[in-house]
XYZ file of C-alpha atoms in Angstrom:
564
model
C 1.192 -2.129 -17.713
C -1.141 0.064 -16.340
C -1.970 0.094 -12.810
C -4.394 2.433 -11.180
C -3.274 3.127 -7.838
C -5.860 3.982 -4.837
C -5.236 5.551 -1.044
C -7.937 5.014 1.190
C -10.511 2.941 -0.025
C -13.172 2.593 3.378
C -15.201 0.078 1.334
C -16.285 2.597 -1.723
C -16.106 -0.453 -4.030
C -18.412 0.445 -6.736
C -17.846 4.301 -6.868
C -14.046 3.467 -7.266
C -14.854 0.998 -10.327
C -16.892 3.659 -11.571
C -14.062 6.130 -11.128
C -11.677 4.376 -12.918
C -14.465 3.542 -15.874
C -14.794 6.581 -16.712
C -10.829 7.422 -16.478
C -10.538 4.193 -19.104
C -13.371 6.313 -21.477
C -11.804 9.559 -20.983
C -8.429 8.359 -21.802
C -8.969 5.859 -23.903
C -6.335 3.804 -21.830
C -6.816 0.281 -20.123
C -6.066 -0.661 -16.248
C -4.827 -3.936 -16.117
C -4.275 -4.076 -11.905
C -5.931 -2.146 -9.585
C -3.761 -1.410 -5.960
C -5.172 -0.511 -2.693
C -3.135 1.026 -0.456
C -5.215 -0.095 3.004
C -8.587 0.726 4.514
C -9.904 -1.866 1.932
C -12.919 -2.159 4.557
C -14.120 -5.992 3.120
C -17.127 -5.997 5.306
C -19.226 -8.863 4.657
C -21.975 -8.490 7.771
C -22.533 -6.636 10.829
C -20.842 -8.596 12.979
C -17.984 -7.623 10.832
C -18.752 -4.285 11.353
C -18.393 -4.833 14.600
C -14.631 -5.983 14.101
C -13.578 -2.390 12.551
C -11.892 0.265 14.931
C -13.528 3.378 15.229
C -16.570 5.089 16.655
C -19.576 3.614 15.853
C -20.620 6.956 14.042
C -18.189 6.401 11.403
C -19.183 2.416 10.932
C -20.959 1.618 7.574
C -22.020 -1.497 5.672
C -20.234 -0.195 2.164
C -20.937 -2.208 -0.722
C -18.481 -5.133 -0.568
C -20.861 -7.651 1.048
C -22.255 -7.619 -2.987
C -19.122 -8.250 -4.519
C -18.683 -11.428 -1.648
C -22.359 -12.862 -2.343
C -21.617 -12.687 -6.153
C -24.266 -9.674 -6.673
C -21.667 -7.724 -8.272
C -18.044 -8.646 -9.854
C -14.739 -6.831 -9.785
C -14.252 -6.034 -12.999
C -10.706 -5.182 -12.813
C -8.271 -7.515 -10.928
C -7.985 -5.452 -7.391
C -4.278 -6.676 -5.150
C -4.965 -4.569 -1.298
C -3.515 -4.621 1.849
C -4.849 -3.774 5.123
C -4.748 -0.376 6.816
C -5.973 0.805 10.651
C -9.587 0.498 9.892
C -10.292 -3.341 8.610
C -12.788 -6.022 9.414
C -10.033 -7.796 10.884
C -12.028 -10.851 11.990
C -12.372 -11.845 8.158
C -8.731 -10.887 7.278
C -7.240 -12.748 10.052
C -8.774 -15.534 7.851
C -6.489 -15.159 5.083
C -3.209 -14.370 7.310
C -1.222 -15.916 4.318
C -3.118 -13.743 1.791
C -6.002 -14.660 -0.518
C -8.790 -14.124 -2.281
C -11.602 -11.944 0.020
C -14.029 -11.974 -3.168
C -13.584 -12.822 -6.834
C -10.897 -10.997 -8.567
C -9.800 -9.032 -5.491
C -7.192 -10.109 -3.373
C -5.590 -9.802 -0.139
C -1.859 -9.503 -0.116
C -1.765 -10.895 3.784
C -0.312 -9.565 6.898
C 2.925 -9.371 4.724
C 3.229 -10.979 1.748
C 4.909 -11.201 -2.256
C 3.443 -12.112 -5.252
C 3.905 -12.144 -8.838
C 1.602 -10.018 -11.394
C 2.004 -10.560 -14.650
C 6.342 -9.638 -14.388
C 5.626 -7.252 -11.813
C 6.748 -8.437 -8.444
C 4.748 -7.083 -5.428
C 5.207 -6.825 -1.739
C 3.323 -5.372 0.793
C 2.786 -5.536 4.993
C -0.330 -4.399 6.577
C -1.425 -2.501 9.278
C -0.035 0.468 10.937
C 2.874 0.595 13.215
C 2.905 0.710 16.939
C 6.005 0.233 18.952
C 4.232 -0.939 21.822
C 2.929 -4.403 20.047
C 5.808 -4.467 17.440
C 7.386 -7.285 19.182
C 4.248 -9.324 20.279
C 2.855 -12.377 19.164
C -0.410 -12.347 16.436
C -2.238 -13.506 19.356
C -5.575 -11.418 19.058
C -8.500 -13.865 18.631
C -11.982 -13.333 17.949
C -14.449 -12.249 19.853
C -12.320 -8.649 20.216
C -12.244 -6.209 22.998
C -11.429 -2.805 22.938
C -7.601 -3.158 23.215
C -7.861 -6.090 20.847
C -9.451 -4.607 18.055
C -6.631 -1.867 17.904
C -3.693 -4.186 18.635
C -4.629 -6.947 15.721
C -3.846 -4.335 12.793
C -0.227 -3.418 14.892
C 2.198 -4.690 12.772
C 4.231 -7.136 14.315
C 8.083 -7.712 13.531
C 7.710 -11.176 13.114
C 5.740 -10.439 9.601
C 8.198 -6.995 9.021
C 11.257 -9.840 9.469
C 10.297 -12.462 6.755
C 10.236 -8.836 4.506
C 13.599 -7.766 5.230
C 14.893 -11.375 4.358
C 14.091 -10.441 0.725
C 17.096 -10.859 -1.691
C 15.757 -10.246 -4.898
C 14.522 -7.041 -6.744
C 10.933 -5.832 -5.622
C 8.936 -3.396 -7.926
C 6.429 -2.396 -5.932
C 6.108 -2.037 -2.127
C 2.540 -1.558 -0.276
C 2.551 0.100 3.120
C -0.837 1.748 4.986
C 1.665 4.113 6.910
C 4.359 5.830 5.270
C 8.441 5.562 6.139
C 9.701 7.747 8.238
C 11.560 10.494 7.218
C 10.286 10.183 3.462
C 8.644 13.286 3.474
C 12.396 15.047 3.140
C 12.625 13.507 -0.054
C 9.840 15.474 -1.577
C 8.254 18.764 -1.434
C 7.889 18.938 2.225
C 7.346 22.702 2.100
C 4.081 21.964 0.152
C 3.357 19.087 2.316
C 3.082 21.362 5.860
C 1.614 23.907 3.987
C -1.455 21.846 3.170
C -1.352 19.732 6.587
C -0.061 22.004 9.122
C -0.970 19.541 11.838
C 2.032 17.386 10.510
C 4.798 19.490 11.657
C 5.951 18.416 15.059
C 5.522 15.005 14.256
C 7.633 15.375 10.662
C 10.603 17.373 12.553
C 10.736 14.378 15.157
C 10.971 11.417 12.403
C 7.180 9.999 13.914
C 5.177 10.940 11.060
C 5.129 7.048 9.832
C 6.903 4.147 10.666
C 10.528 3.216 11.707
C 10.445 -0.387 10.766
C 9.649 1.012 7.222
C 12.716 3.027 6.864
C 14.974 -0.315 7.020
C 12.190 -2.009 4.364
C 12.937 1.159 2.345
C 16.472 1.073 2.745
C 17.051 -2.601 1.764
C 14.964 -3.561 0.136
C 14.751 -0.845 -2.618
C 11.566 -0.810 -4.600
C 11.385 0.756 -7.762
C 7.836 1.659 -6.795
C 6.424 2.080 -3.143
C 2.619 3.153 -2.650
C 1.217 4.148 0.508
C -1.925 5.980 2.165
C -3.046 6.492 5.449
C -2.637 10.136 6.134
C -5.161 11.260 3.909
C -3.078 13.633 1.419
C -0.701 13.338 -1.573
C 2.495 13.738 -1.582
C 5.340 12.539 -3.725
C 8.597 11.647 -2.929
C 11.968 10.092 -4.704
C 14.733 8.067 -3.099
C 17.807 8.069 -4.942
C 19.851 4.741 -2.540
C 23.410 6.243 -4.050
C 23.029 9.440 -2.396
C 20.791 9.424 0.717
C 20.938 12.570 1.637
C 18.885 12.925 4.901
C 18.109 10.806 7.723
C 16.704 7.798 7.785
C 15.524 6.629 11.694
C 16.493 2.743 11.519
C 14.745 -0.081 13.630
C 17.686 -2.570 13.114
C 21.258 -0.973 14.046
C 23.002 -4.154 11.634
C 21.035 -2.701 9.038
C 21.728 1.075 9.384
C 22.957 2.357 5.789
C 25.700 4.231 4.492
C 24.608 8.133 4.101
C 26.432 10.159 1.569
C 25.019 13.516 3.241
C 27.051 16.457 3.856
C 28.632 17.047 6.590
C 26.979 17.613 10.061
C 26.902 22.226 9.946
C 24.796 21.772 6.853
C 22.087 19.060 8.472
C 21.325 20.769 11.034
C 21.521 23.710 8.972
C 18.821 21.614 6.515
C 17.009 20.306 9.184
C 16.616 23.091 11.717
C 13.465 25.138 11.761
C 12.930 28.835 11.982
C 11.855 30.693 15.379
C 8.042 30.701 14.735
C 8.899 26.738 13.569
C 10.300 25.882 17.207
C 7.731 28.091 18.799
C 5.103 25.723 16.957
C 6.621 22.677 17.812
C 6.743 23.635 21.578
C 2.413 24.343 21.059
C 1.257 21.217 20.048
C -0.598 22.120 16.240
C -3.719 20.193 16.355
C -5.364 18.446 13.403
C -8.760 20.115 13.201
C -10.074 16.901 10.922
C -8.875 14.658 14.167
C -10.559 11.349 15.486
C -9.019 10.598 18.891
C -10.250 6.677 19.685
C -9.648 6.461 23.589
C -7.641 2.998 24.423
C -5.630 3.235 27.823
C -3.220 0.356 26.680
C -1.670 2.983 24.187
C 0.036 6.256 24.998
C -0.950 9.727 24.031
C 0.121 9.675 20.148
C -1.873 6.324 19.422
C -4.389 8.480 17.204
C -6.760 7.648 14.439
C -6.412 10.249 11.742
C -9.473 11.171 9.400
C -10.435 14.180 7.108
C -13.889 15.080 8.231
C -16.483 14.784 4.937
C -17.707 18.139 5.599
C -14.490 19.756 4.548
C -13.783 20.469 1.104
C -10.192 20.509 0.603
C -8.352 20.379 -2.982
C -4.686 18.787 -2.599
C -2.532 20.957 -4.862
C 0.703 18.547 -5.176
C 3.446 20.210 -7.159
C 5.620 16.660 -7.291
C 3.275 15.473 -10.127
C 3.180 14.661 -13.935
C 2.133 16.442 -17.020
C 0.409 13.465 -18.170
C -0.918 12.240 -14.822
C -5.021 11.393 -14.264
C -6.594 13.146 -11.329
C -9.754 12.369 -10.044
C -11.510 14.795 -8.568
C -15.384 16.278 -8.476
C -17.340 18.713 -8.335
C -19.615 17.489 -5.511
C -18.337 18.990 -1.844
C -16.873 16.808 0.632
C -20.254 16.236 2.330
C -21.606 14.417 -0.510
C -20.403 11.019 1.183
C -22.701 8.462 -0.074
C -20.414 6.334 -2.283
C -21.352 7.766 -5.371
C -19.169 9.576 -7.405
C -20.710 12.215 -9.814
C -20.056 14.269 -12.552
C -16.465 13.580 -12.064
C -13.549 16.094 -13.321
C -10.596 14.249 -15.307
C -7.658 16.442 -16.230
C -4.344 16.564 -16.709
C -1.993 18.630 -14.123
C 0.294 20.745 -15.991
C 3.247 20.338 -13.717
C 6.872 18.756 -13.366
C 6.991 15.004 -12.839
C 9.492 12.479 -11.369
C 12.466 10.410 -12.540
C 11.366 6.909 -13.757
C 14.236 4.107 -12.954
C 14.304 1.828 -15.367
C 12.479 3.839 -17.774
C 12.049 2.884 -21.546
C 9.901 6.090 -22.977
C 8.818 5.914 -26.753
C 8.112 9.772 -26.977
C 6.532 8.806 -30.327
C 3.396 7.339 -28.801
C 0.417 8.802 -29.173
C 0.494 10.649 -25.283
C -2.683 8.668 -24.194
C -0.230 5.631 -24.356
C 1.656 7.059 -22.126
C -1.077 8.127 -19.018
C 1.632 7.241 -16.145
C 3.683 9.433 -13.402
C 6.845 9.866 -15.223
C 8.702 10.682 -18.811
C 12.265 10.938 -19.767
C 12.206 14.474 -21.173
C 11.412 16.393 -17.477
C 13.998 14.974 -15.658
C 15.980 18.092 -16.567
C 13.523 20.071 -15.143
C 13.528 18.634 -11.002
C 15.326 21.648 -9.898
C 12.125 23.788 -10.150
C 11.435 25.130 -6.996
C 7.783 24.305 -7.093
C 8.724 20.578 -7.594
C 11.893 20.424 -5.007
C 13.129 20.942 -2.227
C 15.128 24.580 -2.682
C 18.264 22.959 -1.849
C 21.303 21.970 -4.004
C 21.742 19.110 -2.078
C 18.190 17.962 -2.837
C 18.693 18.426 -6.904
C 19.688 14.911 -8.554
C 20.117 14.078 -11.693
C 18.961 10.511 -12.560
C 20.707 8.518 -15.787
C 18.312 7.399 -17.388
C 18.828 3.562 -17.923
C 17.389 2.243 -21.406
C 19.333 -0.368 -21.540
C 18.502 -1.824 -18.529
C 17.548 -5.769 -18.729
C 14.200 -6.511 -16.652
C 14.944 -10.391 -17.274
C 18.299 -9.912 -14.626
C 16.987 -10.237 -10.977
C 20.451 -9.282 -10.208
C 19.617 -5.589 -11.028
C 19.057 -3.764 -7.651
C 16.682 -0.457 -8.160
C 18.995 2.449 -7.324
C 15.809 4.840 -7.153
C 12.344 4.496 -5.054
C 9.460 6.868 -6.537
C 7.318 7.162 -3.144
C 3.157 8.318 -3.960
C 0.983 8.389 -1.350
C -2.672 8.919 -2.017
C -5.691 10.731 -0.057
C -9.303 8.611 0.616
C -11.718 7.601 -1.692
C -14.666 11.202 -1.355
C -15.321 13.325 -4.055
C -12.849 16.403 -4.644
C -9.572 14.217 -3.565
C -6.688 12.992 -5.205
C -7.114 9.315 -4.348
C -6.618 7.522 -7.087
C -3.348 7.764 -9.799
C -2.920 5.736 -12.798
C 0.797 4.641 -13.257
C 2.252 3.063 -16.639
C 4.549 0.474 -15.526
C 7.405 -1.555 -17.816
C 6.972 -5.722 -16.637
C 9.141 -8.557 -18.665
C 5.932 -9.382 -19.435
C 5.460 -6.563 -21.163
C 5.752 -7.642 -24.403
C 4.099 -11.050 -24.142
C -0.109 -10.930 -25.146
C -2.058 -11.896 -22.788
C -1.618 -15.873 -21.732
C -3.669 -17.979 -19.424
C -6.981 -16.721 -20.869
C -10.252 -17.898 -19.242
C -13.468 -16.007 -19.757
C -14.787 -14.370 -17.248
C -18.590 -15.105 -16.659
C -20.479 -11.730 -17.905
C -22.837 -10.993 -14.989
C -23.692 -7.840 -15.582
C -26.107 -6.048 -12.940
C -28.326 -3.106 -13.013
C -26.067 -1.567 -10.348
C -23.182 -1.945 -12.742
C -25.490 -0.248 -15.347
C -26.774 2.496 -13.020
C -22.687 2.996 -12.074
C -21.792 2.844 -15.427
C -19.067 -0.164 -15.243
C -20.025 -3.287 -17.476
C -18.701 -6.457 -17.536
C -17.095 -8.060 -20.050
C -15.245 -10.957 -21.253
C -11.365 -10.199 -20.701
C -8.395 -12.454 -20.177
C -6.149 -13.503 -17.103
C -2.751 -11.793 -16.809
C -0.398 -14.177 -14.804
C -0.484 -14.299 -11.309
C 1.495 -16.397 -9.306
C 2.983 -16.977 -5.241
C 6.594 -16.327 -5.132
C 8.806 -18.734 -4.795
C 11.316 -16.740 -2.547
C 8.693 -15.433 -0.114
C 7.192 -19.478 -0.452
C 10.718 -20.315 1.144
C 10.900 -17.926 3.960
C 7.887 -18.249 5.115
C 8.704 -21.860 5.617
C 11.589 -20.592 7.056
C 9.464 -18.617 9.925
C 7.137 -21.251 10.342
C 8.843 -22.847 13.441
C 8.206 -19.837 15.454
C 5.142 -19.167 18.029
C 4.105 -16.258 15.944
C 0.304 -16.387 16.934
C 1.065 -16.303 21.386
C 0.665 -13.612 22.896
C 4.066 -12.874 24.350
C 6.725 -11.476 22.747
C 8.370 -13.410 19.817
C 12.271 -14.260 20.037
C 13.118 -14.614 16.285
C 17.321 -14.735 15.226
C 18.607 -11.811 13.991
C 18.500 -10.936 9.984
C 22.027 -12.520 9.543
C 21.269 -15.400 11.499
C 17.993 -16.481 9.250
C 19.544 -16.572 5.989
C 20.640 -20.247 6.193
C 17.501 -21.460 7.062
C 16.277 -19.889 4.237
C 18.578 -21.058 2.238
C 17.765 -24.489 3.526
C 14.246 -24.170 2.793
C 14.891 -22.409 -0.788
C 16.382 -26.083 -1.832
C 13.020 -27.825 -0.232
C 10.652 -25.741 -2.455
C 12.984 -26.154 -5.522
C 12.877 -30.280 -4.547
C 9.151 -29.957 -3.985
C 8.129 -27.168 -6.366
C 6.707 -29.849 -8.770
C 4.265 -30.467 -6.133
C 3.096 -26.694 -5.640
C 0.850 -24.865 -7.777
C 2.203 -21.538 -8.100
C -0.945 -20.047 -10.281
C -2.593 -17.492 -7.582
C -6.064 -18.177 -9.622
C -6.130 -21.923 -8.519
C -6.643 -21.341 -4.800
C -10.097 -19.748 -5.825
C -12.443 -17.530 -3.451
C -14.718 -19.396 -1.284
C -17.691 -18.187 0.945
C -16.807 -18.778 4.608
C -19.659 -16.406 6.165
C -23.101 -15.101 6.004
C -23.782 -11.778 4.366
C -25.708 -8.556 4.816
C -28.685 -7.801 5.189
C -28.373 -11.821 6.492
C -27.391 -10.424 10.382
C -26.595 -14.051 12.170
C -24.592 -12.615 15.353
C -21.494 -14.932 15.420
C -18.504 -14.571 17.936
C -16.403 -16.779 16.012
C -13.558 -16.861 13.343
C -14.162 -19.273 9.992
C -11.183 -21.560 8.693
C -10.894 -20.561 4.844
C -10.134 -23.569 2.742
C -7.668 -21.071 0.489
C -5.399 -20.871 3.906
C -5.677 -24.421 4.552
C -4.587 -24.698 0.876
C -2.136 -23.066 0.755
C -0.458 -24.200 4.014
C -0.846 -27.968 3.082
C 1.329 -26.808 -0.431
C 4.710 -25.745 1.333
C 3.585 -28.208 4.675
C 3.135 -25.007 7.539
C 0.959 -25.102 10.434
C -2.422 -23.485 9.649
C -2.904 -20.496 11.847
C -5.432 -20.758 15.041
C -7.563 -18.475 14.020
């Protein structure tokens, strides 16, 4: 399956489309799922607007408001999460996930679903140890703290993730693990972001909480943005060989790493290195927000449009689709021109799982990985320059996606820059599901409302079929499981420890198998609905909407509908 994977977005709705249009031409491939790492940006009004954290300089309408009002439609199925720069009024709506316009959808503050064989979790926001053990208790209208704190991510949502027994393919996260950028060309990375050094050599370039999600639950896929560059990374769970920071000491993993001399040997950084870290290397592209709440490192980080910077990453594939233009950095309107499409003649990374046919025609094969490189990830332009670094994946083909009892021993990492012309925001990964083989089922037709924006962009609509989408029945039982807890006060939450939950979940496991009869797992029958106004219609409101798809889905597995 083919799944076009997107950093930043900061509501560039149609010039993405029109982006990944033009891909499908130049190809001649087909996206069936479009991912959004955070920064989605659903802005329906001004008020909104208002709900988004960061200067008021940097605060624009976008284009989504015409996808809600039905001006314009998605025409590719669009799965997001939420990053550090939201309209978190209207997400807080859908705290359980759901539809924020048709045929794109919000995964939730945390959240798994089912696409068509692929199984996809995700938790949004960025993390922030000072809320990390608060309550969701941020209502609207938001104050200045408030409208940071909301898109904190809170353990209570980071728990019900770490519950998860059975095999995940794809993990979303705005910020990236910690520690993650040792497992890729981290030589590359500093060289293109200087300003990420200190924080790198100290494990706080990402989040803590992620490492254990990493660690346990073991994606074969895990997608990311946030800090505005590329970078690729792979995990192999046999043979961690640096450190992972953990949140949770029951969960801390078993390193096969060699022995302490050579760490700190690995880890240790030249003279001019520890001078550098002693001088605090600033981020020239650097949006400071002011909040006194928050200490010193609570920064917002953006690339400033003026600059024109081209992301060489060297932990790429030969057959991988860049998107990229000619147009400098300053050209940020939302409209992507005269785009350049090619192919980066470089080493790629080791697929798990993978089933290659090296007899396809290669535009059949437009995705991240092939069998026939892995030889090659001892290049020093693709790895680390360190023995310990090198690994050698088996390549599994006779690996049975059917048996959920077959944990992913490998986790290819991608993060991706924002949506402006001349970056690397936007990859198109071929991805093996069970369903894979199956045509298309569930078809309905999709209403052809084609607009003269969509002709002016170049994307037109068309009649195309619904690949399964469905909740999962797992994540339906723990969060049942969580339910009982006063997630949405504000004071801190006292939730049992991993160990301690899985009963309960087992518990409530058997009550959606006894009741499943009664749910309807099909994602596409909770449909969108229009809760508020939208632009240019500017009715000030200081008030949150209840969204019939929550209510929906809360009466289905009997929770308490959130207060917001």
């Amino acid at each position: 399956m083919k799944v076009a994977v997107v950093g930043c977005c900061h509501g560039k709705m149609s010039s993405l489309y029109a982006s990944i249009a033009k891909t499908e031409k130049t190809y001649n491939v087909k996206v069936d799922l479009v991912i959004i790492c955070g920064d989605f940006q659903s802005i329906r009004n001004e008020t909104d607007l208002k709900c988004i954290s960061c200067p008021d300089k940097y605060k624009v309408i976008g284009d989504f408001h015409k996808y809600y009002s039905g001006e314009r439609l998605a025409p590719y199925m669009t799965i997001f999460i939420g990053g550090n720069h939201e309209s978190s009024n209207y997400l807080s709506e859908l705290y359980y996930g759901g539809w924020v316009c048709k045929n794109i959808y919000y995964l939730g503050y945390s959240g798994v679903v089912n696409f068509n064989g692929l199984r996809i979790a995700g938790i949004s926001g960025i993390y922030k140890v000072n809320d990390f053990d608060m309550g969701q208790f941020e209502k609207v209208p938001y104050d200045n703290a408030t409208v940071r704190s909301i898109y904190h991510i809170r353990k209570f949502n980071w728990s019900k993730l770490m519950q998860i027994e059975e095999p995940v393919d794809i993990m979303l996260s705005h910020d990236w693990p910690t520690g993650i950028s040792f497992y890729g060309n981290y030589h590359d990375l500093l060289r293109r972001k200087e300003f990420f050094k200190q924080e790198m050599y100290n494990y706080q370039l990402g989040s803590i909480p992620n490492n254990d999600l990493l660690v346990h639950l073991k994606p074969s896929y895990w997608f990311s943005a946030h800090l505005h560059c590329k970078f690729a990374a792979v995990v192999n769970h046999d043979n961690l060989h640096h450190y992972f920071p953990t949140y949770l000491s029951e969960n801390q993993p078993k390193f096969n790493i060699p022995p302490q001399n050579q760490i700190n040997e690995m880890n240790n950084m030249n003279d001019e290195q520890q001078i550098n870290k002693k001088i605090k290397i600033d981020n020239p592209d650097e949006i400071v927000i002011d909040d006194d709440d928050d200490d010193d490192n609570d920064k917002v980080i953006h690339e400033n449009s003026s600059r024109n910077i081209k992301d060489n990453v060297n932990s790429t594939n030969p057959d991988e689709i860049i998107i990229e233009d000619s147009e400098d950095d300053d050209n940020d309107n939302g409209d992507v021109k005269e785009e350049k499409i090619k192919e980066e003649e470089k080493k790629e990374l080791p697929t798990p799982n993978e089933n290659v046919n090296t007899n396809k025609d290669k535009n059949e094969n437009v995705n991240v990985n092939h069998e026939n490189n892995k030889e090659n990830m001892d290049d020093e332009e693709n790895t680390i320059n360190l023995n310990d670094l090198k690994r050698k994946i088996k390549d599994n083909e006779n690996t049975d996606l059917n048996n959920s009892s077959v944990a992913n021993k490998v986790t290819r990492f991608l993060a991706l820059d924002k949506c402006l012309p001349g970056r690397q925001f936007m990859q198109i990964v071929d991805i093996p599901t069970k369903n894979e083989t199956e045509s298309k089922i569930n078809s309905t037709e999709i209403k052809d409302e084609k607009t003269s924006d969509q002709e002016d962009s170049g994307i037109i609509s068309y009649n195309e079929c619904q690949l399964p989408f469905e909740y999962d029945i797992e994540w339906l039982a723990i969060t049942r499981a969580f339910n009982k807890y006063p997630v949405f006060e504000s004071n801190s939450i006292n939730i049992p420890s991993i160990s301690e939950m899985k009963n309960e979940i087992e518990n409530e496991k058997k009550w959606i198998q006894e009741h499943l009869s009664e749910i309807n797992l099909n994602i596409y029958e909770n449909p969108f609905i229009q809760t508020a106004p939208y632009y240019p219609n500017n009715s000030d409101f200081d008030k949150s909407f209840e969204n019939p798809q929550t209510k929906k889905f809360c009466e289905q597995i009997a929770i308490n509908i959130p207060p917001f």
